[in-house]
mmCIF file of C-alpha atoms in Angstrom:
data_model
loop_
_atom_site.group_PDB
_atom_site.id
_atom_site.type_symbol
_atom_site.label_atom_id
_atom_site.label_comp_id
_atom_site.label_asym_id
_atom_site.label_seq_id
_atom_site.Cartn_x
_atom_site.Cartn_y
_atom_site.Cartn_z
ATOM 1 C CA UNK A 1082 0.010 -0.303 0.275
ATOM 2 C CA UNK A 1083 0.958 3.282 -0.727
ATOM 3 C CA UNK A 1084 1.042 6.797 0.841
ATOM 4 C CA UNK A 1085 -1.862 8.061 -1.234
ATOM 5 C CA UNK A 1086 -3.894 5.016 -0.493
ATOM 6 C CA UNK A 1087 -2.557 5.165 3.401
ATOM 7 C CA UNK A 1088 -3.879 8.656 3.474
ATOM 8 C CA UNK A 1089 -7.448 7.858 1.142
ATOM 9 C CA UNK A 1090 -8.041 5.382 4.986
ATOM 10 C CA UNK A 1091 -7.117 8.126 7.162
ATOM 11 C CA UNK A 1092 -9.258 10.281 5.752
ATOM 12 C CA UNK A 1093 -11.796 8.316 5.557
ATOM 13 C CA UNK A 1094 -11.733 7.550 8.794
ATOM 14 C CA UNK A 1095 -12.099 10.943 10.425
ATOM 15 C CA UNK A 1096 -15.283 11.464 8.478
ATOM 16 C CA UNK A 1097 -16.015 8.236 10.473
ATOM 17 C CA UNK A 1098 -14.657 10.623 13.354
ATOM 18 C CA UNK A 1099 -16.977 13.718 12.140
ATOM 19 C CA UNK A 1100 -19.970 11.647 11.262
ATOM 20 C CA UNK A 1101 -19.939 9.006 14.513
ATOM 21 C CA UNK A 1102 -20.029 12.265 17.245
ATOM 22 C CA UNK A 1103 -20.995 15.368 15.195
ATOM 23 C CA UNK A 1104 -24.132 13.269 13.821
ATOM 24 C CA UNK A 1105 -25.462 13.272 17.629
ATOM 25 C CA UNK A 1106 -24.310 16.460 17.891
ATOM 26 C CA UNK A 1107 -26.560 16.857 15.347
ATOM 27 C CA UNK A 1108 -29.199 15.006 15.732
ATOM 28 C CA UNK A 1109 -29.862 16.869 19.874
ATOM 29 C CA UNK A 1110 -29.893 19.441 18.117
ATOM 30 C CA UNK A 1111 -32.975 18.502 15.691
ATOM 31 C CA UNK A 1112 -34.364 16.842 19.291
ATOM 32 C CA UNK A 1113 -34.883 20.901 20.966
ATOM 33 C CA UNK A 1114 -37.638 21.192 19.221
ATOM 34 C CA UNK A 1115 -38.922 17.521 18.321
ATOM 35 C CA UNK A 1116 -38.576 16.524 22.047
ATOM 36 C CA UNK A 1117 -37.948 19.167 25.038
ATOM 37 C CA UNK A 1118 -41.633 19.740 26.452
ATOM 38 C CA UNK A 1119 -40.287 22.718 28.087
ATOM 39 C CA UNK A 1120 -37.425 25.363 28.837
ATOM 40 C CA UNK A 1121 -35.918 22.930 31.276
ATOM 41 C CA UNK A 1122 -35.883 20.065 28.613
ATOM 42 C CA UNK A 1123 -34.355 22.516 25.975
ATOM 43 C CA UNK A 1124 -31.231 23.124 28.591
ATOM 44 C CA UNK A 1125 -30.945 19.125 29.636
ATOM 45 C CA UNK A 1126 -30.295 18.254 25.632
ATOM 46 C CA UNK A 1127 -28.009 21.061 24.653
ATOM 47 C CA UNK A 1128 -26.144 20.599 28.523
ATOM 48 C CA UNK A 1129 -25.587 17.443 27.455
ATOM 49 C CA UNK A 1130 -23.211 17.880 24.187
ATOM 50 C CA UNK A 1131 -22.310 21.336 25.564
ATOM 51 C CA UNK A 1132 -19.203 20.328 26.696
ATOM 52 C CA UNK A 1133 -18.363 18.062 23.023
ATOM 53 C CA UNK A 1134 -19.874 20.194 20.866
ATOM 54 C CA UNK A 1135 -16.743 22.187 19.676
ATOM 55 C CA UNK A 1136 -14.211 19.092 21.174
ATOM 56 C CA UNK A 1137 -16.075 17.390 17.573
ATOM 57 C CA UNK A 1138 -16.140 19.807 15.157
ATOM 58 C CA UNK A 1139 -11.769 18.880 15.231
ATOM 59 C CA UNK A 1140 -12.455 16.069 13.325
ATOM 60 C CA UNK A 1141 -14.194 17.730 10.006
ATOM 61 C CA UNK A 1142 -11.897 21.077 10.394
ATOM 62 C CA UNK A 1143 -9.412 18.347 9.671
ATOM 63 C CA UNK A 1144 -10.358 15.801 7.121
ATOM 64 C CA UNK A 1145 -10.464 19.724 5.459
ATOM 65 C CA UNK A 1146 -6.705 19.907 6.279
ATOM 66 C CA UNK A 1147 -6.369 16.294 5.607
ATOM 67 C CA UNK A 1148 -7.545 15.959 2.470
ATOM 68 C CA UNK A 1149 -5.786 19.644 1.222
ATOM 69 C CA UNK A 1150 -2.678 18.519 2.073
ATOM 70 C CA UNK A 1151 -2.660 14.503 0.740
ATOM 71 C CA UNK A 1152 -4.989 15.726 -2.059
ATOM 72 C CA UNK A 1153 -4.946 19.123 -3.470
ATOM 73 C CA UNK A 1154 -6.664 18.580 -6.882
ATOM 74 C CA UNK A 1155 -9.763 17.192 -5.023
ATOM 75 C CA UNK A 1156 -9.603 19.532 -2.735
ATOM 76 C CA UNK A 1157 -10.388 22.281 -5.207
ATOM 77 C CA UNK A 1158 -12.440 20.552 -6.968
ATOM 78 C CA UNK A 1159 -14.364 19.494 -3.844
ATOM 79 C CA UNK A 1160 -15.060 23.249 -2.544
ATOM 80 C CA UNK A 1161 -15.065 25.178 -6.156
ATOM 81 C CA UNK A 1162 -18.146 22.286 -7.212
ATOM 82 C CA UNK A 1163 -19.835 22.192 -4.401
ATOM 83 C CA UNK A 1164 -18.699 26.127 -2.810
ATOM 84 C CA UNK A 1165 -22.783 27.054 -2.874
ATOM 85 C CA UNK A 1166 -24.021 23.798 -0.423
ATOM 86 C CA UNK A 1167 -20.461 23.335 1.029
ATOM 87 C CA UNK A 1168 -21.093 27.834 1.901
ATOM 88 C CA UNK A 1169 -24.191 26.868 3.579
ATOM 89 C CA UNK A 1170 -22.658 24.171 5.931
ATOM 90 C CA UNK A 1171 -19.589 26.875 6.908
ATOM 91 C CA UNK A 1172 -21.964 29.650 8.063
ATOM 92 C CA UNK A 1173 -24.553 26.999 9.376
ATOM 93 C CA UNK A 1174 -21.799 25.757 11.667
ATOM 94 C CA UNK A 1175 -20.946 29.193 12.822
ATOM 95 C CA UNK A 1176 -24.451 30.116 13.292
ATOM 96 C CA UNK A 1177 -24.910 26.793 15.584
ATOM 97 C CA UNK A 1178 -21.286 27.784 17.868
ATOM 98 C CA UNK A 1179 -22.655 31.622 18.155
ATOM 99 C CA UNK A 1180 -25.847 29.608 19.288
ATOM 100 C CA UNK A 1181 -24.982 27.297 22.192
ATOM 101 C CA UNK A 1182 -22.099 30.354 22.877
ATOM 102 C CA UNK A 1183 -24.821 33.613 23.470
ATOM 103 C CA UNK A 1184 -28.107 31.615 24.251
ATOM 104 C CA UNK A 1185 -28.215 32.804 28.133
ATOM 105 C CA UNK A 1186 -26.080 35.715 27.640
ATOM 106 C CA UNK A 1187 -29.295 37.164 27.960
ATOM 107 C CA UNK A 1188 -32.521 36.271 30.273
ATOM 108 C CA UNK A 1189 -35.383 37.452 27.884
ATOM 109 C CA UNK A 1190 -37.711 34.561 25.948
ATOM 110 C CA UNK A 1191 -37.119 35.648 22.895
ATOM 111 C CA UNK A 1192 -33.918 36.091 22.249
ATOM 112 C CA UNK A 1193 -33.524 32.645 24.438
ATOM 113 C CA UNK A 1194 -36.260 31.057 21.780
ATOM 114 C CA UNK A 1195 -34.568 32.636 18.437
ATOM 115 C CA UNK A 1196 -31.214 30.983 19.567
ATOM 116 C CA UNK A 1197 -32.944 27.717 20.119
ATOM 117 C CA UNK A 1198 -34.955 28.586 16.664
ATOM 118 C CA UNK A 1199 -30.846 29.024 15.322
ATOM 119 C CA UNK A 1200 -29.634 25.591 16.726
ATOM 120 C CA UNK A 1201 -32.291 23.672 15.687
ATOM 121 C CA UNK A 1202 -32.025 24.629 11.799
ATOM 122 C CA UNK A 1203 -28.604 24.620 12.183
ATOM 123 C CA UNK A 1204 -28.294 21.303 13.284
ATOM 124 C CA UNK A 1205 -30.563 20.404 10.052
ATOM 125 C CA UNK A 1206 -29.714 21.874 7.585
ATOM 126 C CA UNK A 1207 -25.571 20.501 7.335
ATOM 127 C CA UNK A 1208 -27.117 17.286 9.150
ATOM 128 C CA UNK A 1209 -29.082 17.227 5.580
ATOM 129 C CA UNK A 1210 -25.957 18.590 3.276
ATOM 130 C CA UNK A 1211 -23.145 16.804 4.405
ATOM 131 C CA UNK A 1212 -25.165 13.366 3.111
ATOM 132 C CA UNK A 1213 -26.228 15.380 -0.248
ATOM 133 C CA UNK A 1214 -22.662 15.881 -0.697
ATOM 134 C CA UNK A 1215 -21.018 12.366 0.132
ATOM 135 C CA UNK A 1216 -23.708 11.195 -2.098
ATOM 136 C CA UNK A 1217 -22.835 13.121 -5.624
ATOM 137 C CA UNK A 1218 -18.882 12.160 -4.487
ATOM 138 C CA UNK A 1219 -20.112 8.650 -4.939
ATOM 139 C CA UNK A 1220 -22.090 9.118 -7.587
ATOM 140 C CA UNK A 1221 -19.770 10.501 -9.488
ATOM 141 C CA UNK A 1222 -20.130 14.185 -11.113
ATOM 142 C CA UNK A 1223 -19.312 16.754 -14.424
ATOM 143 C CA UNK A 1224 -15.489 16.953 -14.601
ATOM 144 C CA UNK A 1225 -13.470 18.234 -17.892
ATOM 145 C CA UNK A 1226 -10.210 17.010 -18.899
ATOM 146 C CA UNK A 1227 -8.586 19.870 -16.506
ATOM 147 C CA UNK A 1228 -9.738 18.130 -13.197
ATOM 148 C CA UNK A 1229 -12.765 20.749 -12.792
ATOM 149 C CA UNK A 1230 -15.627 20.987 -12.133
ATOM 150 C CA UNK A 1231 -18.511 21.917 -14.787
ATOM 151 C CA UNK A 1232 -21.901 21.701 -13.263
ATOM 152 C CA UNK A 1233 -23.947 23.753 -11.919
ATOM 153 C CA UNK A 1234 -25.547 23.422 -8.667
ATOM 154 C CA UNK A 1235 -29.356 21.927 -9.247
ATOM 155 C CA UNK A 1236 -26.896 18.465 -10.777
ATOM 156 C CA UNK A 1237 -26.100 18.230 -7.038
ATOM 157 C CA UNK A 1238 -29.684 17.659 -6.107
ATOM 158 C CA UNK A 1239 -30.632 14.782 -8.040
ATOM 159 C CA UNK A 1240 -32.697 11.723 -7.041
ATOM 160 C CA UNK A 1241 -29.287 9.341 -5.309
ATOM 161 C CA UNK A 1242 -28.362 12.246 -3.297
ATOM 162 C CA UNK A 1243 -31.072 13.550 -1.729
ATOM 163 C CA UNK A 1244 -31.717 10.492 -0.290
ATOM 164 C CA UNK A 1245 -28.931 10.658 1.244
ATOM 165 C CA UNK A 1246 -29.266 13.587 2.567
ATOM 166 C CA UNK A 1247 -32.641 12.053 3.662
ATOM 167 C CA UNK A 1248 -30.428 9.467 5.350
ATOM 168 C CA UNK A 1249 -28.227 11.267 6.923
ATOM 169 C CA UNK A 1250 -30.874 13.342 8.370
ATOM 170 C CA UNK A 1251 -32.875 10.989 9.419
ATOM 171 C CA UNK A 1252 -29.345 8.591 11.011
ATOM 172 C CA UNK A 1253 -27.954 11.438 12.713
ATOM 173 C CA UNK A 1254 -31.459 11.903 14.020
ATOM 174 C CA UNK A 1255 -31.258 8.667 15.728
ATOM 175 C CA UNK A 1256 -28.589 8.818 16.622
ATOM 176 C CA UNK A 1257 -28.733 11.265 18.334
ATOM 177 C CA UNK A 1258 -32.491 10.239 20.167
ATOM 178 C CA UNK A 1259 -30.088 7.353 21.418
ATOM 179 C CA UNK A 1260 -27.761 9.368 22.558
ATOM 180 C CA UNK A 1261 -30.624 11.445 24.557
ATOM 181 C CA UNK A 1262 -31.537 7.642 25.623
ATOM 182 C CA UNK A 1263 -28.440 7.100 27.271
ATOM 183 C CA UNK A 1264 -27.744 10.964 29.011
ATOM 184 C CA UNK A 1265 -30.542 11.936 30.423
ATOM 185 C CA UNK A 1266 -33.138 10.395 33.470
ATOM 186 C CA UNK A 1267 -36.704 10.604 33.481
ATOM 187 C CA UNK A 1268 -39.481 11.225 31.973
ATOM 188 C CA UNK A 1269 -37.220 12.519 28.940
ATOM 189 C CA UNK A 1270 -35.284 9.312 28.529
ATOM 190 C CA UNK A 1271 -38.625 7.469 28.556
ATOM 191 C CA UNK A 1272 -39.452 9.575 25.270
ATOM 192 C CA UNK A 1273 -36.365 9.772 23.522
ATOM 193 C CA UNK A 1274 -36.342 5.701 23.403
ATOM 194 C CA UNK A 1275 -39.610 5.991 21.859
ATOM 195 C CA UNK A 1276 -38.606 9.234 19.395
ATOM 196 C CA UNK A 1277 -36.094 6.984 18.218
ATOM 197 C CA UNK A 1278 -37.905 3.918 17.328
ATOM 198 C CA UNK A 1279 -39.979 6.131 15.361
ATOM 199 C CA UNK A 1280 -37.309 7.895 14.128
ATOM 200 C CA UNK A 1281 -34.868 4.598 13.203
ATOM 201 C CA UNK A 1282 -37.481 2.999 11.435
ATOM 202 C CA UNK A 1283 -37.207 5.604 9.233
ATOM 203 C CA UNK A 1284 -34.043 5.787 9.109
ATOM 204 C CA UNK A 1285 -33.917 1.263 8.852
ATOM 205 C CA UNK A 1286 -36.058 2.242 5.246
ATOM 206 C CA UNK A 1287 -33.834 4.854 3.798
ATOM 207 C CA UNK A 1288 -30.325 4.297 4.403
ATOM 208 C CA UNK A 1289 -31.539 0.312 2.631
ATOM 209 C CA UNK A 1290 -33.057 2.156 -0.514
ATOM 210 C CA UNK A 1291 -30.116 3.844 -0.016
ATOM 211 C CA UNK A 1292 -26.768 1.437 0.661
ATOM 212 C CA UNK A 1293 -29.078 -1.015 -1.983
ATOM 213 C CA UNK A 1294 -28.482 1.256 -4.946
ATOM 214 C CA UNK A 1295 -24.595 2.504 -4.175
ATOM 215 C CA UNK A 1296 -23.350 -0.611 -4.466
ATOM 216 C CA UNK A 1297 -25.621 -2.005 -7.086
ATOM 217 C CA UNK A 1298 -24.623 0.905 -9.068
ATOM 218 C CA UNK A 1299 -20.880 0.541 -7.820
ATOM 219 C CA UNK A 1300 -19.933 -1.912 -5.204
ATOM 220 C CA UNK A 1301 -18.144 -4.991 -5.056
ATOM 221 C CA UNK A 1302 -17.876 -7.400 -1.859
ATOM 222 C CA UNK A 1303 -15.599 -5.207 0.657
ATOM 223 C CA UNK A 1304 -18.712 -3.068 0.351
ATOM 224 C CA UNK A 1305 -21.680 -5.795 0.677
ATOM 225 C CA UNK A 1306 -20.042 -7.012 3.954
ATOM 226 C CA UNK A 1307 -20.203 -3.031 4.928
ATOM 227 C CA UNK A 1308 -23.722 -2.298 3.765
ATOM 228 C CA UNK A 1309 -24.560 -6.268 5.705
ATOM 229 C CA UNK A 1310 -22.772 -4.908 8.622
ATOM 230 C CA UNK A 1311 -24.200 -1.286 8.328
ATOM 231 C CA UNK A 1312 -27.545 -2.961 8.431
ATOM 232 C CA UNK A 1313 -27.412 -5.217 10.636
ATOM 233 C CA UNK A 1314 -26.744 -3.032 12.959
ATOM 234 C CA UNK A 1315 -29.010 -0.442 12.424
ATOM 235 C CA UNK A 1316 -31.384 -3.325 13.786
ATOM 236 C CA UNK A 1317 -29.449 -4.691 17.034
ATOM 237 C CA UNK A 1318 -29.910 -0.646 18.098
ATOM 238 C CA UNK A 1319 -33.562 -0.629 17.037
ATOM 239 C CA UNK A 1320 -33.758 -4.111 19.585
ATOM 240 C CA UNK A 1321 -30.942 -2.618 22.289
ATOM 241 C CA UNK A 1322 -33.306 0.252 22.590
ATOM 242 C CA UNK A 1323 -36.298 -1.471 22.346
ATOM 243 C CA UNK A 1324 -34.845 -3.524 25.701
ATOM 244 C CA UNK A 1325 -33.576 -0.239 27.134
ATOM 245 C CA UNK A 1326 -30.509 -1.135 27.176
ATOM 246 C CA UNK A 1327 -29.368 2.809 25.726
ATOM 247 C CA UNK A 1328 -25.241 2.162 25.986
ATOM 248 C CA UNK A 1329 -25.728 -1.077 23.492
ATOM 249 C CA UNK A 1330 -28.110 1.000 21.314
ATOM 250 C CA UNK A 1331 -25.960 3.907 21.284
ATOM 251 C CA UNK A 1332 -23.087 2.128 20.160
ATOM 252 C CA UNK A 1333 -24.333 0.215 17.170
ATOM 253 C CA UNK A 1334 -25.526 2.965 15.823
ATOM 254 C CA UNK A 1335 -22.741 4.493 15.666
ATOM 255 C CA UNK A 1336 -21.596 1.128 14.100
ATOM 256 C CA UNK A 1337 -24.227 2.325 11.741
ATOM 257 C CA UNK A 1338 -22.625 5.497 10.839
ATOM 258 C CA UNK A 1339 -19.025 3.668 10.546
ATOM 259 C CA UNK A 1340 -20.086 0.451 8.610
ATOM 260 C CA UNK A 1341 -22.205 2.777 6.192
ATOM 261 C CA UNK A 1342 -19.940 5.356 6.088
ATOM 262 C CA UNK A 1343 -16.616 2.892 5.462
ATOM 263 C CA UNK A 1344 -19.105 1.656 2.319
ATOM 264 C CA UNK A 1345 -19.147 4.853 0.990
ATOM 265 C CA UNK A 1346 -15.705 4.996 0.266
ATOM 266 C CA UNK A 1347 -15.318 2.120 -0.200
ATOM 267 C CA UNK A 1348 -17.226 1.820 -3.220
ATOM 268 C CA UNK A 1349 -15.235 5.338 -4.857
ATOM 269 C CA UNK A 1350 -11.566 4.303 -4.277
ATOM 270 C CA UNK A 1351 -9.536 3.841 -6.120
ATOM 271 C CA UNK A 1352 -11.559 7.246 -7.192
ATOM 272 C CA UNK A 1353 -11.807 10.009 -4.923
ATOM 273 C CA UNK A 1354 -14.662 12.167 -7.466
ATOM 274 C CA UNK A 1355 -15.808 10.030 -10.036
ATOM 275 C CA UNK A 1356 -16.044 11.885 -13.560
ATOM 276 C CA UNK A 1357 -19.893 11.034 -15.003
ATOM 277 C CA UNK A 1358 -18.419 12.876 -18.218
ATOM 278 C CA UNK A 1359 -15.703 10.317 -18.868
ATOM 279 C CA UNK A 1360 -14.172 7.911 -16.386
ATOM 280 C CA UNK A 1361 -10.649 8.908 -17.309
ATOM 281 C CA UNK A 1362 -11.067 12.348 -16.276
ATOM 282 C CA UNK A 1363 -11.820 11.176 -12.638
ATOM 283 C CA UNK A 1364 -9.813 11.988 -10.263
ATOM 284 C CA UNK A 1365 -8.618 9.725 -8.148
ATOM 285 C CA UNK A 1366 -5.634 8.575 -5.466
ATOM 286 C CA UNK A 1367 -2.889 8.880 -7.472
ATOM 287 C CA UNK A 1368 -3.894 11.945 -10.462
ATOM 288 C CA UNK A 1369 -4.940 14.041 -6.203
ATOM 289 C CA UNK A 1370 -2.419 13.055 -5.057
ATOM 290 C CA UNK A 1371 0.658 15.334 -3.267
ATOM 291 C CA UNK A 1372 4.336 13.682 -3.046
ATOM 292 C CA UNK A 1373 5.139 11.727 -1.890
ATOM 293 C CA UNK A 1374 7.293 13.979 0.202
ATOM 294 C CA UNK A 1375 4.672 15.797 1.708
ATOM 295 C CA UNK A 1376 2.949 12.874 1.825
ATOM 296 C CA UNK A 1377 5.731 11.411 4.606
ATOM 297 C CA UNK A 1378 6.185 14.237 6.235
ATOM 298 C CA UNK A 1379 2.351 14.706 7.519
ATOM 299 C CA UNK A 1380 2.441 10.778 7.839
ATOM 300 C CA UNK A 1381 4.787 11.189 10.638
ATOM 301 C CA UNK A 1382 3.051 14.666 11.992
ATOM 302 C CA UNK A 1383 -0.278 12.377 12.541
ATOM 303 C CA UNK A 1384 1.527 10.208 13.815
ATOM 304 C CA UNK A 1385 1.657 11.888 16.844
ATOM 305 C CA UNK A 1386 -0.856 14.316 17.116
ATOM 306 C CA UNK A 1387 -3.242 12.476 16.853
ATOM 307 C CA UNK A 1388 -2.574 9.829 20.200
ATOM 308 C CA UNK A 1389 -3.137 13.436 22.168
ATOM 309 C CA UNK A 1390 -5.792 14.324 20.620
ATOM 310 C CA UNK A 1391 -7.695 11.127 21.392
ATOM 311 C CA UNK A 1392 -6.680 10.966 24.565
ATOM 312 C CA UNK A 1393 -7.478 14.522 25.641
ATOM 313 C CA UNK A 1394 -11.184 14.174 23.492
ATOM 314 C CA UNK A 1395 -12.114 11.205 25.668
ATOM 315 C CA UNK A 1396 -10.983 12.332 29.016
ATOM 316 C CA UNK A 1397 -14.014 14.950 27.891
ATOM 317 C CA UNK A 1398 -16.587 12.392 27.636
ATOM 318 C CA UNK A 1399 -15.208 10.682 30.866
ATOM 319 C CA UNK A 1400 -15.505 13.738 32.828
ATOM 320 C CA UNK A 1401 -18.630 14.426 31.082
ATOM 321 C CA UNK A 1402 -20.511 10.985 31.614
ATOM 322 C CA UNK A 1403 -23.368 11.175 33.856
ATOM 323 C CA UNK A 1404 -26.853 11.436 33.190
ATOM 324 C CA UNK A 1405 -29.162 14.277 33.615
ATOM 325 C CA UNK A 1406 -32.346 16.035 34.080
ATOM 326 C CA UNK A 1407 -34.394 18.678 34.799
ATOM 327 C CA UNK A 1408 -33.730 18.023 38.625
ATOM 328 C CA UNK A 1409 -29.783 19.518 37.242
ATOM 329 C CA UNK A 1410 -31.119 22.565 36.069
ATOM 330 C CA UNK A 1411 -30.749 25.731 38.073
ATOM 331 C CA UNK A 1412 -33.966 28.214 37.881
ATOM 332 C CA UNK A 1413 -32.701 30.779 37.141
ATOM 333 C CA UNK A 1414 -30.943 29.100 33.579
ATOM 334 C CA UNK A 1415 -33.373 28.263 32.233
ATOM 335 C CA UNK A 1416 -34.315 32.009 31.927
#
C-alpha cells in the first residue's frame, strides 16, 4: 500500500469519526424542537452536548486540512464545485456555535427562543447537506479533462444525492435520540427512547434503499460486507433501544454510521471524485495526491498528534459521562 492509499484510508477514518461524533451532536440539536416540551428540557438537551460539541468539530477541520494537504486536486475540485452547499454548511456551523454561546447571555424569553430556533435549523441543514454532498461524491459529478467541475448547483440535487441527505438527516436524528436516552434521566429519557424507535424505523427504510442503490451502482464484495454490517447494526440498535439498553443502542447506531460511511469510501476507491463525463477524467488517489515527500511528512505529524487528540477528547467524554435531568437545571439557568 502506497502513501496516497494510506491517506485515503486516514481521510475516510476522519470523516467516519466526524459523522459518528457530530452525528449525535446534530441529532440532539434537532431534538430541541422535536423532543423537548419545556425550557428546562431544552436546557437538558443542550447540556448533554455542551461540553463536547466544539471538540467534535475538530474532526471536520482535520478532515478538510488533511484533504487539502494530501489531495490538493481533490480539495480544489470539491470546494469549487460544491461551493454553495459547503458555504451553507459553513455558515450554519458558525451560527450554531454562536447559538450555543449566546443563548444564555440574556434572560429575555424571545432572545433565548430565537437562538434555540437557530440551533435547530443549523443542526438540521448540515445534517441533510452532508448526505447530499457525499451522495454526489460517490455517484460522480461532471468533471472535465482539466479535472474541474463543470456542472451547476442544480446538478447536485439529483435523486441519489437527495436520498443520501434524507438518510444522514434521519440517521443523525436517531443517533441523537439514543444518545439523549443514554445521557438523561426521567421522562425525557423515556420519550427519547420512543422517538428513537419511530425515527429508527424510517432510517432503516431510507438507509436500505440508499445503500442498496450505491451497492448496485458501484459496489463490490468489500462494500457489500460493509453494507450488511450497517443494516444489521441498525436493526440491532433498534432492538437494544426497545430493551432499554441505551449504551448498546448508542454503540450500535455508531457502528451503523461507521459501516455506512466505510461502504461509501469502499465504493469510491481508487477514485476520490468520479467523472460522469468520462471515466478517464476522474480524480483518483494517484492523480489528485501530493508528492510522496509531502505525504511522508504528514504521516509523521499525524502519528505524533493523533494519539494526543484522541486522549484529550476521550478524557472530556469521561469527565462528562454522567446522566442529567431537569432536576439538575437551576431555575435561573432556564430564563
